[in-house]
XYZ file of C-alpha atoms in Angstrom:
462
model
C -0.022 0.028 0.021
C 2.847 2.338 0.893
C 4.619 1.539 -2.368
C 1.408 2.351 -4.354
C 0.995 5.612 -2.456
C 4.627 6.534 -3.042
C 4.210 5.943 -6.784
C 1.201 8.297 -6.831
C 3.151 10.910 -4.928
C 6.007 10.622 -7.418
C 3.716 11.232 -10.296
C 2.323 14.315 -8.476
C 5.887 15.458 -7.961
C 6.571 15.268 -11.643
C 3.531 17.499 -12.320
C 4.933 19.875 -9.741
C 8.402 19.949 -11.264
C 6.935 20.566 -14.736
C 4.919 23.440 -13.337
C 8.103 24.971 -11.906
C 9.327 25.669 -15.387
C 7.212 28.862 -15.453
C 7.893 31.695 -12.965
C 6.506 30.922 -9.439
C 5.931 33.323 -6.625
C 8.416 33.272 -3.789
C 8.143 34.389 -0.153
C 8.758 38.154 0.300
C 11.250 39.467 2.846
C 8.732 42.040 4.135
C 5.481 40.252 3.366
C 2.188 41.047 5.117
C 1.220 38.343 7.588
C -2.429 37.421 7.399
C -3.391 35.124 10.287
C -6.822 34.517 8.724
C -5.215 32.432 5.897
C -5.494 28.701 6.580
C -2.634 26.635 7.969
C -1.372 23.593 6.040
C -2.433 20.565 8.013
C -0.879 17.162 7.271
C -3.147 14.103 7.205
C -2.805 11.335 9.762
C -0.232 9.515 7.609
C 0.982 12.677 5.938
C 4.700 11.793 5.837
C 6.115 8.913 3.915
C 9.844 8.501 3.772
C 12.228 6.346 1.761
C 15.981 6.264 1.130
C 15.951 8.994 -1.624
C 12.386 10.305 -1.314
C 10.312 12.116 1.195
C 6.578 12.568 0.474
C 3.999 14.784 2.204
C 0.205 14.743 2.160
C -2.070 17.443 3.600
C -5.713 18.241 3.824
C -7.388 20.042 0.917
C -7.286 23.809 1.179
C -10.713 25.321 0.493
C -9.940 29.040 0.945
C -10.063 30.641 -2.566
C -7.642 33.368 -1.469
C -4.762 30.844 -1.424
C -2.766 31.159 -4.633
C 0.335 29.192 -3.719
C 1.942 26.956 -1.110
C 5.566 27.557 -0.028
C 7.809 24.640 0.968
C 10.762 25.230 3.340
C 13.604 22.730 3.894
C 16.688 22.198 6.052
C 19.423 19.605 5.777
C 20.701 18.898 9.294
C 23.971 17.522 7.931
C 24.780 20.997 6.569
C 26.756 22.486 9.459
C 27.203 25.886 7.790
C 23.480 26.555 7.196
C 21.504 25.897 10.390
C 18.329 27.734 9.278
C 15.399 26.433 7.291
C 15.103 28.117 3.959
C 12.727 28.393 1.041
C 12.828 25.351 -1.197
C 9.895 25.176 -3.632
C 6.483 26.673 -4.624
C 3.231 24.851 -5.277
C 1.112 26.996 -7.622
C -2.199 25.185 -7.169
C -4.198 25.184 -3.875
C -5.968 22.006 -4.972
C -2.673 20.044 -4.866
C -2.367 18.093 -1.642
C 0.921 16.147 -2.209
C 4.577 17.052 -2.457
C 7.521 14.738 -3.099
C 11.165 15.725 -2.469
C 13.604 13.543 -4.393
C 16.625 15.678 -3.480
C 17.531 13.714 -0.390
C 20.144 11.157 0.546
C 19.695 7.933 2.460
C 20.196 7.926 6.193
C 19.985 11.717 6.623
C 17.892 14.077 8.727
C 15.805 16.809 7.124
C 13.338 19.466 8.354
C 10.273 20.728 6.387
C 7.685 23.482 6.856
C 4.762 24.796 4.786
C 3.112 28.157 4.321
C 0.194 29.387 2.181
C 0.212 32.680 0.296
C -2.546 34.877 -1.102
C -2.124 37.535 -3.674
C -1.035 40.189 -1.148
C -0.133 38.337 2.024
C 1.311 35.098 3.600
C -0.212 32.890 6.221
C 1.425 31.399 9.219
C 4.227 28.848 8.719
C 3.692 25.372 10.086
C 5.936 23.778 12.631
C 9.093 22.092 11.332
C 8.493 18.428 10.505
C 11.734 16.466 11.082
C 12.132 13.499 8.774
C 14.871 10.846 8.777
C 15.319 9.201 5.427
C 15.671 5.424 5.430
C 19.258 4.109 5.633
C 21.050 2.835 2.563
C 19.661 -0.396 1.189
C 21.623 -3.365 2.409
C 23.025 -5.872 -0.077
C 22.519 -9.598 0.015
C 22.932 -11.023 3.496
C 24.748 -14.204 2.429
C 27.372 -14.690 -0.262
C 29.720 -17.569 -0.947
C 32.510 -18.384 -3.429
C 33.579 -21.667 -5.006
C 37.332 -22.250 -4.988
C 39.728 -24.050 -7.285
C 37.793 -23.884 -10.552
C 39.783 -23.879 -13.849
C 40.225 -20.302 -15.029
C 36.881 -19.250 -13.568
C 35.211 -18.207 -10.360
C 31.720 -19.010 -9.129
C 29.830 -16.680 -6.805
C 26.540 -17.613 -5.193
C 24.237 -15.714 -2.786
C 20.829 -15.801 -1.190
C 18.250 -13.831 -3.275
C 17.245 -10.525 -1.631
C 13.853 -10.579 0.025
C 13.062 -6.987 -0.920
C 10.675 -7.113 -3.826
C 11.850 -3.711 -5.022
C 15.217 -5.238 -6.048
C 15.479 -5.369 -9.820
C 19.061 -6.412 -10.403
C 22.433 -7.414 -8.929
C 25.715 -5.647 -9.654
C 28.879 -7.777 -9.536
C 32.205 -6.104 -8.792
C 35.694 -7.593 -8.819
C 39.254 -6.670 -7.972
C 42.627 -8.152 -7.230
C 44.995 -7.340 -4.342
C 46.946 -5.176 -6.769
C 43.888 -3.100 -7.916
C 43.083 0.178 -6.270
C 39.481 0.328 -7.430
C 36.633 -2.135 -7.849
C 35.573 -2.971 -11.460
C 31.931 -3.497 -12.383
C 32.033 -6.727 -14.393
C 28.405 -7.776 -14.688
C 24.763 -6.889 -14.033
C 22.218 -9.667 -13.530
C 18.569 -8.882 -14.088
C 15.949 -10.437 -11.780
C 15.654 -10.579 -8.007
C 15.756 -14.324 -7.937
C 19.085 -14.633 -9.743
C 21.599 -16.016 -7.274
C 24.694 -17.113 -9.175
C 27.473 -15.671 -11.306
C 30.388 -17.447 -13.054
C 33.350 -15.271 -14.017
C 35.210 -16.780 -16.971
C 38.649 -16.283 -18.643
C 40.617 -15.805 -15.430
C 44.337 -16.411 -14.760
C 45.599 -19.705 -13.385
C 46.394 -19.876 -9.716
C 45.282 -16.270 -9.186
C 43.447 -14.575 -6.292
C 40.310 -12.543 -7.077
C 37.965 -10.565 -4.683
C 34.228 -10.179 -5.369
C 31.333 -8.284 -3.904
C 27.606 -7.857 -4.886
C 25.354 -4.805 -4.731
C 21.565 -4.737 -5.342
C 19.695 -2.085 -7.336
C 16.038 -1.311 -7.000
C 13.569 -0.391 -9.738
C 13.936 3.247 -8.901
C 17.749 3.191 -9.227
C 18.668 2.895 -5.562
C 21.974 1.018 -5.151
C 22.749 -0.753 -1.934
C 25.825 -0.883 0.104
C 28.308 -3.594 -0.990
C 27.987 -7.126 0.311
C 30.637 -8.960 2.198
C 33.787 -9.483 0.173
C 34.597 -13.104 -0.809
C 37.895 -14.415 -2.155
C 38.447 -16.895 -4.971
C 41.677 -18.699 -5.844
C 41.569 -20.210 -9.374
C 42.966 -23.670 -10.009
C 46.707 -23.954 -10.544
C 48.222 -25.547 -13.621
C 49.471 -29.133 -13.229
C 53.047 -29.484 -12.146
C 55.517 -29.389 -15.036
C 57.470 -32.385 -16.212
C 61.182 -31.738 -15.506
C 62.870 -35.114 -16.296
C 62.678 -36.026 -19.942
C 64.969 -38.483 -21.781
C 65.293 -39.259 -25.488
C 67.483 -41.891 -27.178
C 70.215 -41.186 -29.780
C 71.358 -44.708 -30.747
C 68.297 -46.543 -32.061
C 67.762 -47.241 -35.754
C 64.946 -45.343 -37.388
C 63.254 -44.430 -34.086
C 63.576 -42.290 -30.963
C 62.326 -43.512 -27.601
C 61.104 -40.698 -25.256
C 60.546 -41.278 -21.556
C 59.729 -38.939 -18.698
C 58.822 -38.898 -15.006
C 55.270 -39.838 -14.018
C 52.926 -37.067 -12.912
C 51.575 -37.076 -9.364
C 48.590 -34.895 -10.209
C 45.459 -36.227 -8.421
C 43.239 -35.318 -11.381
C 45.690 -36.404 -14.027
C 44.112 -37.026 -17.463
C 46.946 -37.590 -19.966
C 50.212 -36.353 -21.383
C 50.708 -34.216 -24.457
C 53.937 -34.824 -26.398
C 55.245 -32.088 -28.684
C 57.975 -32.230 -31.275
C 60.046 -29.753 -33.335
C 63.050 -30.035 -35.651
C 64.582 -26.901 -33.979
C 64.912 -26.104 -30.290
C 63.352 -22.676 -30.834
C 60.931 -23.808 -33.555
C 57.241 -24.461 -33.571
C 56.308 -27.498 -31.538
C 53.676 -29.826 -32.990
C 51.460 -32.018 -30.854
C 52.285 -35.566 -32.034
C 50.737 -37.724 -29.284
C 48.193 -37.847 -26.478
C 49.252 -40.533 -24.007
C 48.267 -42.178 -20.761
C 51.683 -43.683 -20.085
C 55.033 -41.933 -19.768
C 56.776 -43.395 -22.823
C 56.503 -42.977 -26.567
C 58.302 -44.508 -29.577
C 58.704 -42.052 -32.375
C 59.277 -43.968 -35.588
C 61.280 -42.016 -38.156
C 62.168 -43.126 -41.627
C 65.528 -41.350 -41.701
C 68.976 -42.111 -40.303
C 70.767 -39.537 -38.105
C 67.629 -37.362 -37.840
C 67.355 -35.212 -34.713
C 64.178 -33.843 -33.049
C 63.424 -31.777 -29.948
C 60.659 -32.872 -27.550
C 58.519 -31.355 -24.785
C 55.934 -32.950 -22.531
C 52.872 -31.384 -20.838
C 50.594 -32.772 -18.163
C 46.840 -32.240 -18.838
C 44.322 -32.516 -15.995
C 40.648 -33.495 -16.137
C 39.640 -29.840 -16.485
C 41.897 -29.437 -19.602
C 44.492 -27.328 -17.840
C 47.897 -27.952 -19.346
C 51.206 -27.584 -17.521
C 53.973 -25.370 -18.796
C 56.643 -27.136 -20.968
C 58.817 -24.453 -22.464
C 61.545 -24.718 -19.789
C 62.266 -28.429 -20.244
C 63.256 -29.637 -23.748
C 65.196 -32.760 -24.718
C 66.916 -33.715 -28.028
C 66.670 -37.187 -29.476
C 68.264 -38.609 -32.656
C 67.986 -41.718 -34.735
C 71.080 -43.825 -35.216
C 73.240 -42.425 -38.039
C 74.484 -44.471 -40.936
C 77.865 -46.237 -40.448
C 80.888 -44.466 -41.883
C 81.802 -45.515 -45.407
C 84.870 -47.621 -45.919
C 88.019 -45.522 -46.483
C 91.177 -45.848 -48.611
C 89.844 -48.273 -51.138
C 92.523 -49.771 -53.415
C 92.282 -52.082 -56.400
C 94.824 -54.428 -57.997
C 94.272 -56.247 -61.312
C 96.146 -59.325 -62.446
C 95.440 -62.754 -63.999
C 92.006 -61.623 -64.956
C 91.063 -60.817 -61.390
C 90.504 -57.631 -59.446
C 91.431 -57.530 -55.738
C 89.878 -54.729 -53.606
C 91.082 -53.760 -50.125
C 89.926 -51.046 -47.795
C 90.200 -49.757 -44.301
C 87.549 -50.507 -41.701
C 86.475 -46.967 -40.905
C 83.631 -47.684 -38.429
C 83.687 -50.179 -35.535
C 79.889 -50.641 -35.988
C 80.379 -52.399 -39.359
C 79.831 -56.146 -39.176
C 80.041 -56.860 -42.898
C 80.348 -55.098 -46.253
C 78.601 -54.945 -49.646
C 80.371 -54.502 -52.969
C 78.533 -53.120 -55.976
C 80.170 -53.614 -59.356
C 79.105 -51.829 -62.519
C 80.410 -53.185 -65.799
C 80.155 -51.080 -68.940
C 80.361 -52.644 -72.407
C 80.600 -50.051 -75.082
C 78.599 -46.854 -74.825
C 75.119 -47.957 -73.900
C 75.248 -51.273 -72.109
C 75.826 -51.580 -68.391
C 75.390 -54.436 -65.921
C 75.239 -54.306 -62.134
C 76.389 -57.045 -59.832
C 76.137 -57.006 -56.014
C 78.270 -58.964 -53.604
C 76.758 -59.172 -50.112
C 77.876 -60.237 -46.593
C 81.628 -59.840 -47.095
C 83.048 -60.416 -43.631
C 86.542 -59.048 -44.229
C 87.992 -55.858 -45.673
C 89.186 -57.614 -48.818
C 87.312 -58.788 -51.933
C 88.383 -60.644 -55.107
C 86.435 -60.427 -58.296
C 87.493 -63.281 -60.602
C 84.907 -62.633 -63.311
C 86.814 -60.064 -65.335
C 86.361 -59.742 -69.102
C 88.415 -57.751 -71.616
C 87.277 -54.594 -73.420
C 85.192 -53.510 -70.393
C 85.055 -50.801 -67.732
C 84.497 -51.872 -64.098
C 83.532 -49.511 -61.295
C 83.526 -50.719 -57.666
C 81.796 -49.146 -54.637
C 81.921 -50.581 -51.091
C 79.294 -50.121 -48.362
C 79.528 -50.925 -44.674
C 76.541 -52.479 -42.880
C 76.012 -52.477 -39.108
C 74.136 -54.914 -36.836
C 70.830 -53.034 -37.387
C 71.135 -53.369 -41.123
C 71.916 -49.671 -41.668
C 73.934 -49.186 -44.835
C 76.636 -46.568 -44.993
C 77.066 -44.039 -47.765
C 79.154 -45.327 -50.677
C 82.924 -45.352 -50.537
C 85.058 -43.679 -53.154
C 84.590 -45.347 -56.532
C 87.386 -47.461 -57.981
C 87.552 -47.901 -61.793
C 89.285 -50.639 -63.811
C 89.467 -50.519 -67.629
C 90.360 -53.660 -69.573
C 91.316 -53.513 -73.270
C 92.194 -56.877 -74.743
C 95.370 -58.008 -72.970
C 96.041 -54.355 -71.895
C 94.591 -53.252 -68.599
C 94.336 -49.677 -67.366
C 93.660 -49.065 -63.718
C 92.039 -45.845 -62.507
C 90.730 -45.064 -58.994
C 89.157 -41.776 -58.179
C 91.012 -39.874 -55.473
C 93.160 -43.031 -54.665
C 96.407 -44.356 -56.120
C 96.236 -47.794 -57.694
C 98.867 -50.263 -56.594
C 100.253 -52.680 -59.153
C 101.289 -56.143 -58.258
C 103.392 -58.758 -60.120
C 101.473 -61.372 -61.896
C 101.244 -64.230 -59.507
C 98.848 -66.990 -58.908
C 95.562 -65.559 -57.637
C 94.675 -65.885 -54.045
C 91.419 -67.529 -52.958
C 88.811 -64.862 -52.651
C 86.824 -64.539 -49.396
C 83.505 -66.193 -49.342
C 80.771 -63.914 -50.564
C 77.235 -64.051 -51.808
C 76.959 -62.965 -55.449
C 73.850 -61.934 -57.219
C 73.218 -62.841 -60.870
C 74.875 -60.472 -63.297
C 72.471 -58.787 -65.706
C 72.996 -56.767 -68.889
C 70.774 -53.742 -69.243
C 70.787 -50.220 -70.682
C 72.614 -47.586 -68.646
C 70.833 -47.062 -65.302
C 71.347 -45.510 -61.883
C 72.193 -47.734 -58.898
C 69.151 -48.271 -56.605
C 70.662 -48.019 -53.098
C 67.313 -48.886 -51.519
C 67.974 -52.509 -52.443
C 71.130 -52.539 -50.408
């Protein structure tokens, strides 16, 4: 009932304010006092107060001589002006309500009224002392939810005051000087707010204010603190192999995170390059298969929890590498006698367990045959299948226990011309030996010799 009455009074006040646009009479310093003019008499419930509004209601004035009603006001918080003073004029004697919206919550004001005729003024009423209502209080209970991933949740008990229209959410950190308004929620029954996009393992402070339909904002609520969830602990111990053929094994320490979900493994070909996610794993080991010898990669590992938070990984990087090819045989020498060619070379890599020899035979300009000799256990090879009028080129490869084949050695070339033989070895001197009985060649596995047009050697078959 009071709210309805206050709304009516506010509407009447608007009529009054619009009427004040035109010139209105004001009390005169030496006005004639006419005691026969009626006194303004408030009704039984003639004063209604709120936080930012004070309303008055008086009995209707029937005397036709009354042309205006003067309103006087005093703000008791104003220590410099201790007297009541003229405040407003009502130009219509039939108006019986006045609303003052120029007040503040929780203050003490004094009001008086006086009628005026064309030539005189009536007696002034006594001073009516009014205390405006104190500032609207915010929600009485507020609570925060801790440890959420990059978010904060605030809940409160809905305000019981039906005049409440919305809630204002404010936030700050310990380093902020002022509060920031971050959200406004419409509806008195709203009782929850989730703040998104926050920093990890960071402290935030929140408070809530309520606002009424007429724009009155309450005092702030109790302040609540929220600490967002921290990132999982980083992986600091990572190991990667450098001696396995065509693969790199990566291992790392196990995470002790209670809400562990999985590991993310990243790889880059440069330590400062872009790291690509190559595996999502539940165990702490991964075999990276790589179809290249002597290839190096850099690896990083992150821990991901059930909320999707990922640990930092930039500070801990490890390099892994596939096993390189064996070194090629060195110092290859060839000797030709008695229709045989004897090749010798130095064992340049301790990993080599046997050797392969590839022979190319060229007949004329366009015909070439290739013959391969595999699993040669020593560093010496004898080719007893030598024909005149041909050009022979020999290349030796080392093979390790993993089957990795080295790069080719320096080529050795032998040219036969009838009974005359010319020996030529690129970048190596060719030794000549006296013609003696041939030695028995080491055991070797020989592939069938084929005659074909000129072609490149396919090393993939080695």
